[in-house]
Tab-separated table of C-alpha atoms and ligand atoms in Angstrom:
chain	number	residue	atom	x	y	z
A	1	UNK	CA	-82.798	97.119	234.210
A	2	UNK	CA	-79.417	98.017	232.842
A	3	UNK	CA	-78.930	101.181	231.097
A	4	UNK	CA	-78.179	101.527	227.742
A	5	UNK	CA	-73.961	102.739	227.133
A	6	UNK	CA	-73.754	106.005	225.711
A	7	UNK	CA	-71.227	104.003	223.230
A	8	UNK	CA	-72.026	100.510	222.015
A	9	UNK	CA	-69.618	98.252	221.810
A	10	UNK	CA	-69.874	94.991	219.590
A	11	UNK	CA	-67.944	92.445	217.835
A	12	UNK	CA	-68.181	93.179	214.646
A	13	UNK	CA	-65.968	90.622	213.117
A	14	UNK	CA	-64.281	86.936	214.210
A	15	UNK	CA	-61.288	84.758	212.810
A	16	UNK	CA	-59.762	81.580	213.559
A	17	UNK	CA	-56.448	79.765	213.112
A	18	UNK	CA	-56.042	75.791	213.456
A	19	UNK	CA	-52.935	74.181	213.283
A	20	UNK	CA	-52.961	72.190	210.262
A	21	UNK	CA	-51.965	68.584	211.865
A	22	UNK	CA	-55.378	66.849	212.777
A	23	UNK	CA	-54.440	64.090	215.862
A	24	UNK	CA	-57.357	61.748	216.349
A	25	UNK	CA	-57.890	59.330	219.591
A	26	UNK	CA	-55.444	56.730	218.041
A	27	UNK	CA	-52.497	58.464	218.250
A	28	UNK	CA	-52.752	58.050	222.367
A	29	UNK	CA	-53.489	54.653	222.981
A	30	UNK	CA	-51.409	53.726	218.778
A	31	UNK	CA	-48.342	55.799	219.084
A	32	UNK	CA	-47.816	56.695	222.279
A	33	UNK	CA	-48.971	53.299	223.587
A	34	UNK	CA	-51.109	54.675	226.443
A	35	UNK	CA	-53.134	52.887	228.273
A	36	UNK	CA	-56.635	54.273	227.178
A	37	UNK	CA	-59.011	53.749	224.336
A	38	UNK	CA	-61.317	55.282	221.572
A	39	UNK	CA	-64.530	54.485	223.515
A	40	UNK	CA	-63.451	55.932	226.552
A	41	UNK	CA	-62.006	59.159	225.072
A	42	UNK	CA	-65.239	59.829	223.055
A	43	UNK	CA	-67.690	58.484	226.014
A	44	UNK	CA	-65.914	60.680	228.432
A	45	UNK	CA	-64.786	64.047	227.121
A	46	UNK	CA	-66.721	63.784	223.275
A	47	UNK	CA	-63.236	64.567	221.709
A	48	UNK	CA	-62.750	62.473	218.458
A	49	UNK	CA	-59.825	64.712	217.679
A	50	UNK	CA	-57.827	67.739	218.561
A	51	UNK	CA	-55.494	69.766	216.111
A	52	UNK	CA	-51.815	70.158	217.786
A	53	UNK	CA	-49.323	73.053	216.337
A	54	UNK	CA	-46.351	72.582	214.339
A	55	UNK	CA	-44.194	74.535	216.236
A	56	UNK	CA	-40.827	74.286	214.361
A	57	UNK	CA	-42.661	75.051	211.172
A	58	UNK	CA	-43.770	78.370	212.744
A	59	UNK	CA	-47.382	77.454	214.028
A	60	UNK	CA	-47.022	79.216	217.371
A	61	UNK	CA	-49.271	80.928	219.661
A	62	UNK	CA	-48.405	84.689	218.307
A	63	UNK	CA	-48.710	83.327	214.894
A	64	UNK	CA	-51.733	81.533	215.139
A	65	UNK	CA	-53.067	84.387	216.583
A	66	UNK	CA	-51.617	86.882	214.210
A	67	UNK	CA	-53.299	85.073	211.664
A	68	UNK	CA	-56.755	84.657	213.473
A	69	UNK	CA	-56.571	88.118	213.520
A	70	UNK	CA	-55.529	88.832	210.208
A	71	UNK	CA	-58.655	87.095	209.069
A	72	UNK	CA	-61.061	89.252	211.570
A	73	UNK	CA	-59.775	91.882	210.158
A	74	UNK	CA	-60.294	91.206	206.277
A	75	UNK	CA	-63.903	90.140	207.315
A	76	UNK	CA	-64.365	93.067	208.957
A	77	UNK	CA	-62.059	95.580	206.489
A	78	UNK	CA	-60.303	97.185	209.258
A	79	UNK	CA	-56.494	97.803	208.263
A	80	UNK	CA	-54.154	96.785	211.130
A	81	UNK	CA	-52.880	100.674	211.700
A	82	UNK	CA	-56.585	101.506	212.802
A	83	UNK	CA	-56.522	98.748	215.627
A	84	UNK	CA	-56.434	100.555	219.178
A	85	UNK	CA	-55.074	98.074	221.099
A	86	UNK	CA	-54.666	93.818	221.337
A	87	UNK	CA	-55.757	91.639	224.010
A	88	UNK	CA	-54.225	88.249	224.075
A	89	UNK	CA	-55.622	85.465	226.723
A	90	UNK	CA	-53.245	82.444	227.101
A	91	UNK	CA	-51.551	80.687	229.600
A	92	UNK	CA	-48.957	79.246	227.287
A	93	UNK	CA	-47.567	82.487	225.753
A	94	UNK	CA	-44.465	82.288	222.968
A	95	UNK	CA	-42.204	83.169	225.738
A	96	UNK	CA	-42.012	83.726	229.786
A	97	UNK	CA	-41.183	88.108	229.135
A	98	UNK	CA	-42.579	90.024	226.510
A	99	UNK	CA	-46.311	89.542	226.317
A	100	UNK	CA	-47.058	87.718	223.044
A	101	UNK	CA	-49.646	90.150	222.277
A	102	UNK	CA	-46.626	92.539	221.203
A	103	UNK	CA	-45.440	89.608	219.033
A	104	UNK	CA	-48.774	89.740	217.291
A	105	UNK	CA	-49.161	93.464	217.368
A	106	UNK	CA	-45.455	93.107	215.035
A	107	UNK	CA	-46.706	90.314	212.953
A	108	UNK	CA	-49.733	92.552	211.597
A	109	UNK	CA	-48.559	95.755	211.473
A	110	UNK	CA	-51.116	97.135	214.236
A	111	UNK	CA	-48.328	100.384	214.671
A	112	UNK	CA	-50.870	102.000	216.478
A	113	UNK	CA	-52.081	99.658	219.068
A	114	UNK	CA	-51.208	99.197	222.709
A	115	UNK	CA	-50.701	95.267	223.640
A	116	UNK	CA	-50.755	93.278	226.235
A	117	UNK	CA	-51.466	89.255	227.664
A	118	UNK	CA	-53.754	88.210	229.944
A	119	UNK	CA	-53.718	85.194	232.129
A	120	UNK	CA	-57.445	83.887	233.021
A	121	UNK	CA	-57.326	80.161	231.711
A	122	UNK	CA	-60.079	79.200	230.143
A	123	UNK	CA	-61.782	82.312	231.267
A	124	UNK	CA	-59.105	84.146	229.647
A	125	UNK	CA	-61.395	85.399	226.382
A	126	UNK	CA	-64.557	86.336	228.105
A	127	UNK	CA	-62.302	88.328	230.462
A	128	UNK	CA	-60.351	89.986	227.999
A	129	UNK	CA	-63.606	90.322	226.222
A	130	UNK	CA	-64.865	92.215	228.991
A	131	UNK	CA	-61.871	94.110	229.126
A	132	UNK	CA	-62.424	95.563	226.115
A	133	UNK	CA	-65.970	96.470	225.907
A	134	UNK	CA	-65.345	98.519	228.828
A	135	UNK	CA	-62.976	100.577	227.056
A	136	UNK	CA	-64.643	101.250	223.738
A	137	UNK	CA	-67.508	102.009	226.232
A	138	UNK	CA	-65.380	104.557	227.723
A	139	UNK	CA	-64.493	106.266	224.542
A	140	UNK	CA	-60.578	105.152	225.746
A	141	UNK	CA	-60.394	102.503	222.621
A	142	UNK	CA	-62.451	102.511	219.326
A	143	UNK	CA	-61.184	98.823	218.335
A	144	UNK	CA	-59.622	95.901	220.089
A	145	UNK	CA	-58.751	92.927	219.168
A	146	UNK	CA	-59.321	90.089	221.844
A	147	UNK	CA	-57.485	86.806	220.844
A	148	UNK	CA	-57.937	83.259	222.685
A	149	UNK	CA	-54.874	81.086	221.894
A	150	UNK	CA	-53.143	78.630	222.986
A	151	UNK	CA	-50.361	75.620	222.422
A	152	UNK	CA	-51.461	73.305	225.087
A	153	UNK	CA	-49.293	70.754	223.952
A	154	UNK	CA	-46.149	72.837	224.774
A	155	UNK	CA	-47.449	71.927	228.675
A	156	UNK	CA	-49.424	68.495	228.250
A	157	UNK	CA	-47.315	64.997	229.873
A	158	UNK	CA	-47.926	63.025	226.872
A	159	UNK	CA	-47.143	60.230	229.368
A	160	UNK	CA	-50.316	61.536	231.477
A	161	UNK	CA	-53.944	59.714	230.258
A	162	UNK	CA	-55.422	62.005	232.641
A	163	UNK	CA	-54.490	65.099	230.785
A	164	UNK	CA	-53.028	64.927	227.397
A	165	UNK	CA	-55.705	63.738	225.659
A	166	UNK	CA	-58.328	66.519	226.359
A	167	UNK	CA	-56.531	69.236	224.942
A	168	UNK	CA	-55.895	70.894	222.071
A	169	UNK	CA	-53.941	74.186	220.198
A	170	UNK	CA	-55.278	77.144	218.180
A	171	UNK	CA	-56.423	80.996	218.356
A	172	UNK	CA	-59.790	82.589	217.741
A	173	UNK	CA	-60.239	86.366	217.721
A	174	UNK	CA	-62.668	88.986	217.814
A	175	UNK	CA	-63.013	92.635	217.152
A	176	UNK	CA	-64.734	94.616	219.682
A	177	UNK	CA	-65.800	97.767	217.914
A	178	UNK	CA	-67.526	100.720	218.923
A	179	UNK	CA	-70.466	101.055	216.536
A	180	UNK	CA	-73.706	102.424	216.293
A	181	UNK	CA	-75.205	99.788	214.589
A	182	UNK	CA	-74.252	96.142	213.260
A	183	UNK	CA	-72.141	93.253	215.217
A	184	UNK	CA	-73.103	91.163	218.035
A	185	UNK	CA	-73.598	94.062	221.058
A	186	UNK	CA	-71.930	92.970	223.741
A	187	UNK	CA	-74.539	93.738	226.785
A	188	UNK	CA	-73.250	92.639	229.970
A	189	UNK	CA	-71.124	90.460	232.103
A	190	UNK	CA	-71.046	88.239	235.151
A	191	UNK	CA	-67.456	87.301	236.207
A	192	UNK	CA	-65.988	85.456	239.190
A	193	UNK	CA	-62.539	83.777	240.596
A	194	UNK	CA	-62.228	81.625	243.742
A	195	UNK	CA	-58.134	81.126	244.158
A	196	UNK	CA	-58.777	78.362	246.442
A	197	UNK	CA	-59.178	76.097	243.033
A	198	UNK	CA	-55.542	77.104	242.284
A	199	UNK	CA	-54.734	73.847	243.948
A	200	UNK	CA	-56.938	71.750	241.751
A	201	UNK	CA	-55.501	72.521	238.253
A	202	UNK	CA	-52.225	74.307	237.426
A	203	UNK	CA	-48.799	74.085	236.489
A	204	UNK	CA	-46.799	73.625	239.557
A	205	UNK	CA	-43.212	75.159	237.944
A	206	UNK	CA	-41.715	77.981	235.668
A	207	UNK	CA	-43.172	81.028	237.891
A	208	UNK	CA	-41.024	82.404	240.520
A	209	UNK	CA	-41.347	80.311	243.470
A	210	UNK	CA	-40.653	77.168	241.475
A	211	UNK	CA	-38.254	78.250	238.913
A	212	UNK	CA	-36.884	76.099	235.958
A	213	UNK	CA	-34.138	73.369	237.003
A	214	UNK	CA	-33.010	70.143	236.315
A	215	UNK	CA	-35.467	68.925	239.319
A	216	UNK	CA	-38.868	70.711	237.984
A	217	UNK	CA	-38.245	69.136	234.758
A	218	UNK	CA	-37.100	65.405	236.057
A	219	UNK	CA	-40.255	66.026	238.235
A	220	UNK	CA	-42.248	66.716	235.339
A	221	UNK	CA	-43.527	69.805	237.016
A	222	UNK	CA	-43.711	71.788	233.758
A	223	UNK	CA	-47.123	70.258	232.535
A	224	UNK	CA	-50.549	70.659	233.380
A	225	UNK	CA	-51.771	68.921	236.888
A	226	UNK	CA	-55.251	68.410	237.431
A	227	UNK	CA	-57.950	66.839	239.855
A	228	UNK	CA	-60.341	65.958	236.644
A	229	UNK	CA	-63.271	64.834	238.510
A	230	UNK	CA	-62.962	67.938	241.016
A	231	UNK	CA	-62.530	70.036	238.362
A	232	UNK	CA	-65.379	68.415	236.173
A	233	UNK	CA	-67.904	69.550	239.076
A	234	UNK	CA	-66.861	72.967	239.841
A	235	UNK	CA	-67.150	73.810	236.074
A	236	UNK	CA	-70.640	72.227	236.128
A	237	UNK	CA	-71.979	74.030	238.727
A	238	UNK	CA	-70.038	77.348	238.348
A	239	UNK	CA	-71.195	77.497	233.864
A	240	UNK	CA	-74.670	76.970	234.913
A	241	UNK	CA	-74.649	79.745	238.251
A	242	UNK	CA	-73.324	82.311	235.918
A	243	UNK	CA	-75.319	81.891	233.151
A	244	UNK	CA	-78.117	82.058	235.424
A	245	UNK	CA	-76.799	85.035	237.118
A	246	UNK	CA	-76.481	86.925	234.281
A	247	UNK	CA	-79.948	86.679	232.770
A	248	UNK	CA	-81.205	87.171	236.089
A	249	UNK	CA	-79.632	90.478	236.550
A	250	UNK	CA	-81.087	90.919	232.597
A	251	UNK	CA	-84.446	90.442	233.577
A	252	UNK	CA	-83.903	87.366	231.265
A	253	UNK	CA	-84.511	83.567	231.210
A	254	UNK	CA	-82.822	80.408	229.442
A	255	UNK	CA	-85.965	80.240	227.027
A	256	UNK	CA	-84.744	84.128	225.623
A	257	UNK	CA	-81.159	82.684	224.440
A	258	UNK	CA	-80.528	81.390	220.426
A	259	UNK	CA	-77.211	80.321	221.425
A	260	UNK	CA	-75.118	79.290	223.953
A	261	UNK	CA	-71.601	79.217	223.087
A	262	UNK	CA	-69.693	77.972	226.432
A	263	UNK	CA	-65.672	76.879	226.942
A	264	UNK	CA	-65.364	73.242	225.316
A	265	UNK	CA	-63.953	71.468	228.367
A	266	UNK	CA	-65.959	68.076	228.162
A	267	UNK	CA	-68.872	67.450	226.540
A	268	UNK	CA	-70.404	65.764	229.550
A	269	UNK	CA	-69.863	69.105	231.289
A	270	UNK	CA	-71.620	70.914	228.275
A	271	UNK	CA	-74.722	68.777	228.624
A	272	UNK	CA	-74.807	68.411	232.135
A	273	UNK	CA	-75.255	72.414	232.093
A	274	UNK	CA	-77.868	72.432	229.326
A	275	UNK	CA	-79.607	69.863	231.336
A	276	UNK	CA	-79.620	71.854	234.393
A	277	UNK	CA	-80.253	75.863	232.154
A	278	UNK	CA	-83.004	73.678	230.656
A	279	UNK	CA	-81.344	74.873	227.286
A	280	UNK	CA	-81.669	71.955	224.573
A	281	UNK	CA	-78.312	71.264	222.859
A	282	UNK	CA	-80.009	72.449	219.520
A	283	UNK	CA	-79.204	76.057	221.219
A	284	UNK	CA	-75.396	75.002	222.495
A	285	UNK	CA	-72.365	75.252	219.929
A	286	UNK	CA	-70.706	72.230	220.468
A	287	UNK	CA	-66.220	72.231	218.584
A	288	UNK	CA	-65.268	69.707	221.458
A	289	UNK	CA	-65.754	66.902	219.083
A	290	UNK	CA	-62.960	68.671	216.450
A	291	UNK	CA	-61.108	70.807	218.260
A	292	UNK	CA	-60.695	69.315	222.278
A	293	UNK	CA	-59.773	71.598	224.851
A	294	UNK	CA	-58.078	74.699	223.822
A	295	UNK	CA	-58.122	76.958	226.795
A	296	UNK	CA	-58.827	80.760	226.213
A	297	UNK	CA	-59.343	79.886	222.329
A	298	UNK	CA	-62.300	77.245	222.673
A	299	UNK	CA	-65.135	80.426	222.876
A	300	UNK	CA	-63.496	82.577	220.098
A	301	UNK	CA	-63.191	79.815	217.608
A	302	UNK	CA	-66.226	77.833	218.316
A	303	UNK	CA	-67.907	81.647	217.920
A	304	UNK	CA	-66.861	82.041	214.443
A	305	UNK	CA	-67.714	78.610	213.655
A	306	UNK	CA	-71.466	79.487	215.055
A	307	UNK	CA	-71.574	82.344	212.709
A	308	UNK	CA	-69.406	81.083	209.831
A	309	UNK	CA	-72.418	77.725	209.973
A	310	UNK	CA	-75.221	80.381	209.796
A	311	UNK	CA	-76.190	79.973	213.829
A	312	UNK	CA	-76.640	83.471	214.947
A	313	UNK	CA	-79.420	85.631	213.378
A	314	UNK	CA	-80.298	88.982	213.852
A	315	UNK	CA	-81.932	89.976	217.201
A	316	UNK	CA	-80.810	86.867	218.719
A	317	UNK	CA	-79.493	86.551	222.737
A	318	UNK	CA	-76.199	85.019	222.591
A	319	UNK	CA	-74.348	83.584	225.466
A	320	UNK	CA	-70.594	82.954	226.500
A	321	UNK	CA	-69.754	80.957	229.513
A	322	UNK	CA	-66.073	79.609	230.602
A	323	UNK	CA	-64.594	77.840	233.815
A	324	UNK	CA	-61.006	77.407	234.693
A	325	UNK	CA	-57.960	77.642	236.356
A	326	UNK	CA	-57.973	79.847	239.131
A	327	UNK	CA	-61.027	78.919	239.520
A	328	UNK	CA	-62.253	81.407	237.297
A	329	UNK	CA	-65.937	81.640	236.116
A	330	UNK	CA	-67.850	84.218	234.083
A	331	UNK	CA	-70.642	84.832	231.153
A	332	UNK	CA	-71.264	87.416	228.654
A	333	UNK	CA	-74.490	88.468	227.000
A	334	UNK	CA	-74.672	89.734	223.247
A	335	UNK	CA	-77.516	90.749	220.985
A	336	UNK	CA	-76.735	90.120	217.346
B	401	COA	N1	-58.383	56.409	229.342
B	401	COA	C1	-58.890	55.414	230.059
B	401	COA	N2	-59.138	55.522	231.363
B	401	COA	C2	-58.881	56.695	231.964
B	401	COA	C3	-58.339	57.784	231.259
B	401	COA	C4	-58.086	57.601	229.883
B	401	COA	N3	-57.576	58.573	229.114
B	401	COA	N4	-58.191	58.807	232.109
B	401	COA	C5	-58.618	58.390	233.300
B	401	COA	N5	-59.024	57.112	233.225
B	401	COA	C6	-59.556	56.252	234.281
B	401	COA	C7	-59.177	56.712	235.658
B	401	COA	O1	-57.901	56.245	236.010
B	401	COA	C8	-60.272	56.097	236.487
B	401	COA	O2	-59.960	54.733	236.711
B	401	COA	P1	-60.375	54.030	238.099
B	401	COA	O3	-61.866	54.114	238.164
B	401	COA	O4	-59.848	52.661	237.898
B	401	COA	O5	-59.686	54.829	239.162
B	401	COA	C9	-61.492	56.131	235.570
B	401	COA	O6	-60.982	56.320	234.245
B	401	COA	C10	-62.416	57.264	235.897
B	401	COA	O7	-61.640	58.422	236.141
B	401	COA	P2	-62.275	59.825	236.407
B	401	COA	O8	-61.188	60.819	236.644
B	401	COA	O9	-63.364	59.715	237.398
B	401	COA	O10	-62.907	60.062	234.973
B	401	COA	P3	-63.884	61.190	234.550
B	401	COA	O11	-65.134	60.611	234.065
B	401	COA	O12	-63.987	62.272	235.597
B	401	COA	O13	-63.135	61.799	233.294
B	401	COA	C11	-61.797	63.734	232.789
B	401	COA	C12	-61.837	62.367	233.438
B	401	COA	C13	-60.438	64.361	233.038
B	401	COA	C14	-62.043	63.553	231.309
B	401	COA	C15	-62.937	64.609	233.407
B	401	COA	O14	-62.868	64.533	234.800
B	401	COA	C16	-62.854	66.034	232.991
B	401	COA	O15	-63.060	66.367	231.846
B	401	COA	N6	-62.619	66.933	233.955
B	401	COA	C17	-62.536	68.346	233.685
B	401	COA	C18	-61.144	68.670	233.280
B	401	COA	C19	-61.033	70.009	232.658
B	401	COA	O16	-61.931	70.495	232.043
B	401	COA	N7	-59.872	70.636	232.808
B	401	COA	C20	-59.530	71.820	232.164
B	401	COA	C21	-60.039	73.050	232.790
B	401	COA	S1	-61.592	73.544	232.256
């Protein structure tokens, strides 16, 4: 049985940004003149719509998550000076150098906080998550912010049916705190990453070996490749392993968890894992509908929407779980 940390870490308060522009199923097959339709978006991934950032009119990833964070901190009334540090998960950053945590570590005034990005995918938020619980655990942080954001549509082919309609932009953020009391305790992790995905989903250019040139961009290297229906059975089967994992190594079974709150891919992937957890969807927080695919932001946000619609009551097992890129795989476990 796991032993209790001498300090407990928990998130003691969440926010969320959403880019104001709401883009429903239309727009794809209406103004862009793909060849898809509503039935088939909704049938196959659940998404009715997705919001998509202004960019120009200063919706970007750092600000998004600046003001995700601004909110978690009002909620939880923790001025920005007494943050320790900022963790920001996203694989579409403001810019290539300087980690766009330090943007957001500007934008709200956190003076005294270290920042940096980290690059897990989807994963990105549970990682970072785990990231910091580990060091408020070992008395090297007292509070960290850990963002999810993303603005997917800064590397979607709108001229892809495969791709661009399953994703969506935005930021959810956390505070990890330590605290002897209060929050959602974060209890324990299960994390994984098989690089021999890295093949199946990525963005082939703009790193190193590939770098920005006329022929990466008239290649249309610069957006997201994926093998969906790969892709769609990895996640299925790694969600539900490490979910199962982790309450195994808990002494715990799918019946103990209020809430499952896993990475908004598909929806067909969300049930296929309650399905196999045995975990009704009356215990699964569901934003795909709303929101799409928003990488490291789809646990943060859909989070605070769990607890902002009442969802999570006291002594109740919560549980994260995210797949992507990489591969990367992994589950938290919280007690609110
Ligand atoms: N509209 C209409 N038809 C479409 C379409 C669209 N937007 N996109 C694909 N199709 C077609 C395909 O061309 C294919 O046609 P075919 O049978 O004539 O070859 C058919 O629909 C089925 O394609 P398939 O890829 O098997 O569909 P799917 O049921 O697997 O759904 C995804 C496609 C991408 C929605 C699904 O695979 C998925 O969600 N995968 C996971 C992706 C993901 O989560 N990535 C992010 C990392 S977590």
């Amino acid at each position: 049985m796991r032993r209790a940390p001498l300090i407990r870490a928990a998130i003691t308060a969440t926010g969320r940004y959403m880019p104001r522009r709401a883009v429903p199923n239309s727009h794809f097959y209406g103004e862009l003149g793909l060849d898809t339709n509503e039935e088939w978006i909704r049938s196959r991934t659940g998404v009715v719509e997705r919001r998509i950032a202004d960019v120009a009119g200063g919706e970007t990833t750092a600000s998004m998550s600046a003001w995700a964070a601004q909110q978690c901190l009002q909620r939880a009334g923790v001025a920005p000076e007494d943050v320790d540090g900022i963790v920001v998960a996203t694989i579409t950053p403001d810019q290539g150098v300087t980690a766009t945590a330090c943007i957001v570590q500007e934008l709200i005034g956190a003076t005294n906080a270290w920042a940096f990005d980290l690059v897990a995918a989807c994963s990105g938020y549970v990682f970072g998550l785990s990231q910091a619980t580990a060091m408020v655990r070992a008395g090297m942080a007292r509070r960290v912010l850990v963002i999810g954001a993303e603005t997917m549509s800064s590397i979607l082919d709108y001229t892809d049916r495969d791709t661009c309609i399953i994703f969506g932009d935005g930021a959810g953020c956390s505070l990890v705190e330590a605290v002897d009391e209060g929050g959602l305790e974060v209890l324990d992790f299960a994390m994984h990453a098989a690089g021999a995905g890295a093949t199946l989903l990525n963005v082939p250019a703009g790193g190193s070996v590939r770098p920005a040139s006329h022929d990466t961009v008239d290649e249309r290297l610069h957006f997201v490749k994926q093998d969906g229906r790969a892709v769609f059975k990895h996640a299925v089967t790694r969600i539900s392993q490490v979910i199962t994992e982790l309450l195994d190594k808990n002494g715990l079974t799918a019946d103990d968890v209020a809430l499952v709150v896993p990475h908004q891919a598909n929806i067909r992937i969300i049930e296929a894992c309650g399905r196999r957890l045995k975990v009704d969807m009356g215990r699964i927080a569901v934003s795909v509908d709303r929101w799409a695919n928003t990488t490291a932001a789809t646990i943060p946000t859909t989070l605070d929407l769990a607890l902002e619609e009442g969802r999570i009551k006291p002594g109740d097992l919560v549980v994260f779980a995210a797949f992507g890129a990489g591969f990367t795989w992994g589950s938290a476990l919280l007690r609110a």
